């Protein structure tokens, strides 16, 4: 009899939260989790009308909750509402945008702290609020979005790079704390991905695009669904023995010459 591999990737009966899940990489993650059978609650700061236009093609598998993740004091109530609405909570994907691209001279301390609050403090607050529900469910998956800047130096993103490097420390610590409860904690470090943000940065800058492509052994930028599919894997039973890891999805860019 053949081994039933497919069942380990099936998320039917699971419920997930994806922050920033209505746009960009977050939307790709939402699509992949829902496509694997999960019910997905998307948290975002966009108006309902804008978010619903992106999420409505996914049908009843996805619900949208408007919340500013920098308002960390309000996050537990939002997580509690989602857990009540969906009946349980198995998966949290902490994803956020906002680079605040400024030089050291231009960036204020307030700019720096605002980026840390969104990416690092906001992600921590969501995880802290979600963990009790995962314990009740007998286990869970927490997935953070790291970055190439978790590993390499890029100019003009001091706040973003600090936050994304901090994500790695958070992944390691939470893994050590939560492993006894069957909760895995991992991260994805996306490389250069074909998103509107990427095009905004490169469409009018051919030298920069050439430099980026020259660093990627695969010779191309990634598709958002590359991130979504990796997220679905890490949130599945197929990845039950993977925790404390950060997987670069970058076409080899981190080791590119």
mmCIF file of C-alpha atoms in Angstrom:
data_model
loop_
_atom_site.group_PDB
_atom_site.id
_atom_site.type_symbol
_atom_site.label_atom_id
_atom_site.label_comp_id
_atom_site.label_asym_id
_atom_site.label_seq_id
_atom_site.Cartn_x
_atom_site.Cartn_y
_atom_site.Cartn_z
ATOM 1 C CA UNK A 1 0.000 0.000 0.000
ATOM 2 C CA UNK A 2 1.293 3.457 -0.880
ATOM 3 C CA UNK A 3 2.057 5.888 1.922
ATOM 4 C CA UNK A 4 -0.683 8.553 2.142
ATOM 5 C CA UNK A 5 1.585 11.575 1.679
ATOM 6 C CA UNK A 6 -1.206 13.951 0.703
ATOM 7 C CA UNK A 7 -2.935 13.826 4.089
ATOM 8 C CA UNK A 8 0.081 15.402 5.765
ATOM 9 C CA UNK A 9 -0.310 18.519 3.631
ATOM 10 C CA UNK A 10 -4.080 18.758 4.105
ATOM 11 C CA UNK A 11 -5.207 21.636 6.347
ATOM 12 C CA UNK A 12 -8.890 20.679 6.410
ATOM 13 C CA UNK A 13 -10.375 21.341 9.825
ATOM 14 C CA UNK A 14 -7.613 23.815 10.712
ATOM 15 C CA UNK A 15 -8.123 27.522 11.305
ATOM 16 C CA UNK A 16 -5.526 30.168 10.597
ATOM 17 C CA UNK A 17 -4.836 33.842 11.083
ATOM 18 C CA UNK A 18 -2.772 35.668 8.475
ATOM 19 C CA UNK A 19 -1.841 39.234 9.331
ATOM 20 C CA UNK A 20 -1.450 41.441 6.292
ATOM 21 C CA UNK A 21 -3.131 38.669 4.359
ATOM 22 C CA UNK A 22 -5.088 40.743 1.840
ATOM 23 C CA UNK A 23 -2.179 42.076 -0.221
ATOM 24 C CA UNK A 24 1.161 41.011 -1.671
ATOM 25 C CA UNK A 25 2.878 38.026 -0.105
ATOM 26 C CA UNK A 26 0.231 37.827 2.589
ATOM 27 C CA UNK A 27 -2.498 37.348 0.004
ATOM 28 C CA UNK A 28 -0.518 34.515 -1.592
ATOM 29 C CA UNK A 29 -0.236 32.863 1.836
ATOM 30 C CA UNK A 30 -3.970 33.281 2.413
ATOM 31 C CA UNK A 31 -4.710 31.671 -0.963
ATOM 32 C CA UNK A 32 -2.449 28.704 -0.272
ATOM 33 C CA UNK A 33 -3.739 28.031 3.246
ATOM 34 C CA UNK A 34 -7.352 28.277 2.085
ATOM 35 C CA UNK A 35 -6.525 26.117 -0.925
ATOM 36 C CA UNK A 36 -5.180 23.440 1.419
ATOM 37 C CA UNK A 37 -8.491 23.400 3.282
ATOM 38 C CA UNK A 38 -7.996 25.824 6.186
ATOM 39 C CA UNK A 39 -10.418 28.479 7.298
ATOM 40 C CA UNK A 40 -8.481 31.756 7.273
ATOM 41 C CA UNK A 41 -9.017 34.955 9.226
ATOM 42 C CA UNK A 42 -7.142 37.848 7.643
ATOM 43 C CA UNK A 43 -6.126 40.777 9.824
ATOM 44 C CA UNK A 44 -5.276 44.029 8.085
ATOM 45 C CA UNK A 45 -5.535 47.783 8.333
ATOM 46 C CA UNK A 46 -7.074 48.340 4.880
ATOM 47 C CA UNK A 47 -10.709 49.440 4.611
ATOM 48 C CA UNK A 48 -13.148 46.542 4.374
ATOM 49 C CA UNK A 49 -14.113 47.374 0.789
ATOM 50 C CA UNK A 50 -10.518 47.191 -0.455
ATOM 51 C CA UNK A 51 -9.761 43.968 1.408
ATOM 52 C CA UNK A 52 -12.981 42.279 0.342
ATOM 53 C CA UNK A 53 -12.260 42.952 -3.328
ATOM 54 C CA UNK A 54 -9.044 40.945 -2.962
ATOM 55 C CA UNK A 55 -10.454 38.203 -0.736
ATOM 56 C CA UNK A 56 -13.961 37.660 -2.113
ATOM 57 C CA UNK A 57 -12.770 35.258 -4.869
ATOM 58 C CA UNK A 58 -11.722 32.884 -2.075
ATOM 59 C CA UNK A 59 -15.303 32.517 -0.877
ATOM 60 C CA UNK A 60 -16.473 31.636 2.603
ATOM 61 C CA UNK A 61 -13.137 30.102 3.585
ATOM 62 C CA UNK A 62 -11.759 33.567 4.376
ATOM 63 C CA UNK A 63 -12.942 36.329 6.722
ATOM 64 C CA UNK A 64 -11.493 39.797 7.124
ATOM 65 C CA UNK A 65 -10.888 41.614 10.419
ATOM 66 C CA UNK A 66 -9.702 45.204 10.402
ATOM 67 C CA UNK A 67 -7.065 45.949 13.036
ATOM 68 C CA UNK A 68 -3.927 48.068 13.299
ATOM 69 C CA UNK A 69 -1.253 45.699 14.621
ATOM 70 C CA UNK A 70 0.694 48.558 16.173
ATOM 71 C CA UNK A 71 -2.196 48.895 18.653
ATOM 72 C CA UNK A 72 -0.845 45.950 20.569
ATOM 73 C CA UNK A 73 -3.123 46.505 23.550
ATOM 74 C CA UNK A 74 -6.136 45.742 21.342
ATOM 75 C CA UNK A 75 -4.658 42.651 19.703
ATOM 76 C CA UNK A 76 -5.753 40.082 22.354
ATOM 77 C CA UNK A 77 -9.403 41.082 21.918
ATOM 78 C CA UNK A 78 -9.149 40.696 18.145
ATOM 79 C CA UNK A 79 -7.499 37.267 18.436
ATOM 80 C CA UNK A 80 -10.145 36.203 20.964
ATOM 81 C CA UNK A 81 -12.941 37.293 18.624
ATOM 82 C CA UNK A 82 -11.438 35.324 15.755
ATOM 83 C CA UNK A 83 -11.011 32.201 17.882
ATOM 84 C CA UNK A 84 -14.652 32.466 18.955
ATOM 85 C CA UNK A 85 -15.856 33.020 15.382
ATOM 86 C CA UNK A 86 -13.849 30.140 13.924
ATOM 87 C CA UNK A 87 -14.201 27.792 16.880
ATOM 88 C CA UNK A 88 -10.485 27.160 17.366
ATOM 89 C CA UNK A 89 -7.072 28.485 16.377
ATOM 90 C CA UNK A 90 -4.309 26.323 14.936
ATOM 91 C CA UNK A 91 -2.112 28.596 12.818
ATOM 92 C CA UNK A 92 -0.755 32.134 13.039
ATOM 93 C CA UNK A 93 1.157 33.681 10.154
ATOM 94 C CA UNK A 94 2.652 37.009 11.190
ATOM 95 C CA UNK A 95 3.232 39.022 8.031
ATOM 96 C CA UNK A 96 3.604 42.778 7.603
ATOM 97 C CA UNK A 97 4.859 45.265 5.026
ATOM 98 C CA UNK A 98 6.201 48.803 5.517
ATOM 99 C CA UNK A 99 9.922 49.259 4.911
ATOM 100 C CA UNK A 100 10.220 52.989 5.734
ATOM 101 C CA UNK A 101 13.094 53.400 3.304
ATOM 102 C CA UNK A 102 15.214 56.275 4.573
ATOM 103 C CA UNK A 103 18.887 56.951 5.114
ATOM 104 C CA UNK A 104 20.337 57.172 8.608
ATOM 105 C CA UNK A 105 20.318 60.962 8.337
ATOM 106 C CA UNK A 106 16.681 61.044 7.211
ATOM 107 C CA UNK A 107 15.256 58.429 9.576
ATOM 108 C CA UNK A 108 14.061 59.733 12.922
ATOM 109 C CA UNK A 109 13.984 57.677 16.099
ATOM 110 C CA UNK A 110 10.195 57.774 15.795
ATOM 111 C CA UNK A 111 10.415 56.297 12.271
ATOM 112 C CA UNK A 112 12.693 53.549 13.545
ATOM 113 C CA UNK A 113 10.496 52.696 16.513
ATOM 114 C CA UNK A 114 7.319 52.639 14.407
ATOM 115 C CA UNK A 115 8.769 49.959 12.126
ATOM 116 C CA UNK A 116 9.911 47.882 15.102
ATOM 117 C CA UNK A 117 6.455 48.172 16.640
ATOM 118 C CA UNK A 118 4.701 46.924 13.516
ATOM 119 C CA UNK A 119 6.996 44.035 12.617
ATOM 120 C CA UNK A 120 8.437 42.922 15.951
ATOM 121 C CA UNK A 121 6.162 44.108 18.753
ATOM 122 C CA UNK A 122 3.057 43.567 16.620
ATOM 123 C CA UNK A 123 4.118 40.037 15.746
ATOM 124 C CA UNK A 124 4.980 39.244 19.359
ATOM 125 C CA UNK A 125 1.611 40.552 20.591
ATOM 126 C CA UNK A 126 -0.275 38.413 18.068
ATOM 127 C CA UNK A 127 1.715 35.291 18.976
ATOM 128 C CA UNK A 128 1.276 35.875 22.709
ATOM 129 C CA UNK A 129 -2.481 36.221 22.259
ATOM 130 C CA UNK A 130 -2.757 33.180 19.971
ATOM 131 C CA UNK A 131 -0.734 30.661 21.980
ATOM 132 C CA UNK A 132 -3.390 29.899 24.660
ATOM 133 C CA UNK A 133 -5.843 28.884 21.932
ATOM 134 C CA UNK A 134 -3.230 26.673 20.281
ATOM 135 C CA UNK A 135 -2.579 24.977 23.597
ATOM 136 C CA UNK A 136 -6.308 24.312 23.922
ATOM 137 C CA UNK A 137 -6.277 22.798 20.416
ATOM 138 C CA UNK A 138 -3.407 20.476 21.355
ATOM 139 C CA UNK A 139 -0.793 22.213 19.236
ATOM 140 C CA UNK A 140 -0.276 24.737 16.500
ATOM 141 C CA UNK A 141 1.943 26.512 14.014
ATOM 142 C CA UNK A 142 3.416 30.003 14.293
ATOM 143 C CA UNK A 143 5.092 31.407 11.216
ATOM 144 C CA UNK A 144 6.866 34.752 10.996
ATOM 145 C CA UNK A 145 8.042 36.607 7.912
ATOM 146 C CA UNK A 146 11.747 37.314 8.152
ATOM 147 C CA UNK A 147 13.692 38.882 5.275
ATOM 148 C CA UNK A 148 16.904 38.925 3.312
ATOM 149 C CA UNK A 149 17.773 41.795 5.643
ATOM 150 C CA UNK A 150 17.734 39.324 8.528
ATOM 151 C CA UNK A 151 21.061 38.163 7.082
ATOM 152 C CA UNK A 152 22.575 40.738 4.736
ATOM 153 C CA UNK A 153 23.167 44.472 4.875
ATOM 154 C CA UNK A 154 21.015 46.713 2.707
ATOM 155 C CA UNK A 155 21.076 50.498 2.903
ATOM 156 C CA UNK A 156 18.195 52.729 4.003
ATOM 157 C CA UNK A 157 16.186 50.107 5.942
ATOM 158 C CA UNK A 158 17.654 50.276 9.451
ATOM 159 C CA UNK A 159 14.336 49.813 11.226
ATOM 160 C CA UNK A 160 13.139 47.042 8.918
ATOM 161 C CA UNK A 161 16.458 45.177 9.111
ATOM 162 C CA UNK A 162 16.548 45.448 12.903
ATOM 163 C CA UNK A 163 13.018 44.111 13.170
ATOM 164 C CA UNK A 164 13.624 41.259 10.750
ATOM 165 C CA UNK A 165 16.837 40.248 12.503
ATOM 166 C CA UNK A 166 14.877 40.330 15.757
ATOM 167 C CA UNK A 167 12.342 37.938 14.259
ATOM 168 C CA UNK A 168 15.035 35.251 14.194
ATOM 169 C CA UNK A 169 15.670 35.679 17.911
ATOM 170 C CA UNK A 170 11.936 35.515 18.576
ATOM 171 C CA UNK A 171 11.645 32.310 16.533
ATOM 172 C CA UNK A 172 14.452 30.686 18.507
ATOM 173 C CA UNK A 173 13.117 31.683 21.916
ATOM 174 C CA UNK A 174 9.500 30.761 21.230
ATOM 175 C CA UNK A 175 10.587 27.412 19.802
ATOM 176 C CA UNK A 176 12.350 26.583 23.054
ATOM 177 C CA UNK A 177 9.307 27.629 25.106
ATOM 178 C CA UNK A 178 6.518 26.149 23.012
ATOM 179 C CA UNK A 179 7.902 22.851 21.724
ATOM 180 C CA UNK A 180 6.531 20.935 24.757
ATOM 181 C CA UNK A 181 3.045 22.052 23.707
ATOM 182 C CA UNK A 182 3.335 20.731 20.136
ATOM 183 C CA UNK A 183 3.576 24.278 18.772
ATOM 184 C CA UNK A 184 6.203 24.851 16.105
ATOM 185 C CA UNK A 185 7.677 28.282 15.392
ATOM 186 C CA UNK A 186 9.425 29.059 12.120
ATOM 187 C CA UNK A 187 10.050 31.855 9.653
ATOM 188 C CA UNK A 188 10.363 32.419 5.929
ATOM 189 C CA UNK A 189 12.922 34.842 4.514
ATOM 190 C CA UNK A 190 11.572 35.898 1.107
ATOM 191 C CA UNK A 191 14.050 36.937 -1.532
ATOM 192 C CA UNK A 192 13.195 39.308 -4.340
ATOM 193 C CA UNK A 193 9.619 38.505 -5.289
ATOM 194 C CA UNK A 194 7.497 39.770 -8.197
ATOM 195 C CA UNK A 195 5.238 42.159 -6.287
ATOM 196 C CA UNK A 196 4.096 45.747 -6.892
ATOM 197 C CA UNK A 197 6.658 46.839 -4.290
ATOM 198 C CA UNK A 198 9.437 45.154 -6.263
ATOM 199 C CA UNK A 199 8.352 46.805 -9.514
ATOM 200 C CA UNK A 200 8.146 50.193 -7.833
ATOM 201 C CA UNK A 201 11.753 49.800 -6.754
ATOM 202 C CA UNK A 202 13.172 48.455 -10.016
ATOM 203 C CA UNK A 203 11.080 49.369 -13.054
ATOM 204 C CA UNK A 204 12.809 52.725 -13.469
ATOM 205 C CA UNK A 205 16.191 51.567 -12.233
ATOM 206 C CA UNK A 206 17.718 49.099 -14.752
ATOM 207 C CA UNK A 207 21.133 49.005 -13.004
ATOM 208 C CA UNK A 208 19.521 48.012 -9.734
ATOM 209 C CA UNK A 209 17.440 45.321 -11.437
ATOM 210 C CA UNK A 210 20.540 43.969 -13.158
ATOM 211 C CA UNK A 211 22.414 43.896 -9.847
ATOM 212 C CA UNK A 212 19.578 41.989 -8.179
ATOM 213 C CA UNK A 213 19.264 39.431 -10.959
ATOM 214 C CA UNK A 214 23.026 39.009 -10.996
ATOM 215 C CA UNK A 215 22.941 37.916 -7.388
ATOM 216 C CA UNK A 216 20.194 35.286 -7.850
ATOM 217 C CA UNK A 217 21.540 31.918 -9.065
ATOM 218 C CA UNK A 218 18.057 31.028 -10.345
ATOM 219 C CA UNK A 219 18.325 34.024 -12.672
ATOM 220 C CA UNK A 220 14.835 35.343 -11.930
ATOM 221 C CA UNK A 221 12.742 36.852 -9.192
ATOM 222 C CA UNK A 222 10.260 34.689 -7.335
ATOM 223 C CA UNK A 223 6.498 34.426 -7.598
ATOM 224 C CA UNK A 224 4.369 35.332 -4.530
ATOM 225 C CA UNK A 225 2.946 31.823 -4.584
ATOM 226 C CA UNK A 226 6.459 30.485 -3.899
ATOM 227 C CA UNK A 227 6.099 32.086 -0.470
ATOM 228 C CA UNK A 228 2.512 30.914 -0.060
ATOM 229 C CA UNK A 229 3.356 27.305 -0.843
ATOM 230 C CA UNK A 230 6.280 27.279 1.591
ATOM 231 C CA UNK A 231 3.996 28.739 4.257
ATOM 232 C CA UNK A 232 1.375 26.057 3.640
ATOM 233 C CA UNK A 233 4.053 23.372 4.041
ATOM 234 C CA UNK A 234 5.382 24.810 7.307
ATOM 235 C CA UNK A 235 1.825 25.043 8.661
ATOM 236 C CA UNK A 236 1.025 21.436 7.786
ATOM 237 C CA UNK A 237 1.601 18.130 9.567
ATOM 238 C CA UNK A 238 4.353 17.439 7.031
ATOM 239 C CA UNK A 239 6.486 19.990 8.928
ATOM 240 C CA UNK A 240 5.666 18.786 12.447
ATOM 241 C CA UNK A 241 9.353 18.184 13.266
ATOM 242 C CA UNK A 242 10.592 21.508 11.886
ATOM 243 C CA UNK A 243 10.842 24.275 14.470
ATOM 244 C CA UNK A 244 13.256 27.106 15.146
ATOM 245 C CA UNK A 245 14.120 27.363 11.449
ATOM 246 C CA UNK A 246 14.072 30.164 8.906
ATOM 247 C CA UNK A 247 13.747 29.030 5.299
ATOM 248 C CA UNK A 248 15.036 31.411 2.619
ATOM 249 C CA UNK A 249 12.770 31.345 -0.438
ATOM 250 C CA UNK A 250 15.081 33.315 -2.667
ATOM 251 C CA UNK A 251 16.295 31.328 -5.670
ATOM 252 C CA UNK A 252 19.654 30.950 -3.920
ATOM 253 C CA UNK A 253 20.241 34.697 -3.486
ATOM 254 C CA UNK A 254 21.727 34.406 -0.012
ATOM 255 C CA UNK A 255 24.551 32.285 -1.375
ATOM 256 C CA UNK A 256 24.697 33.987 -4.781
ATOM 257 C CA UNK A 257 28.133 35.217 -5.859
#
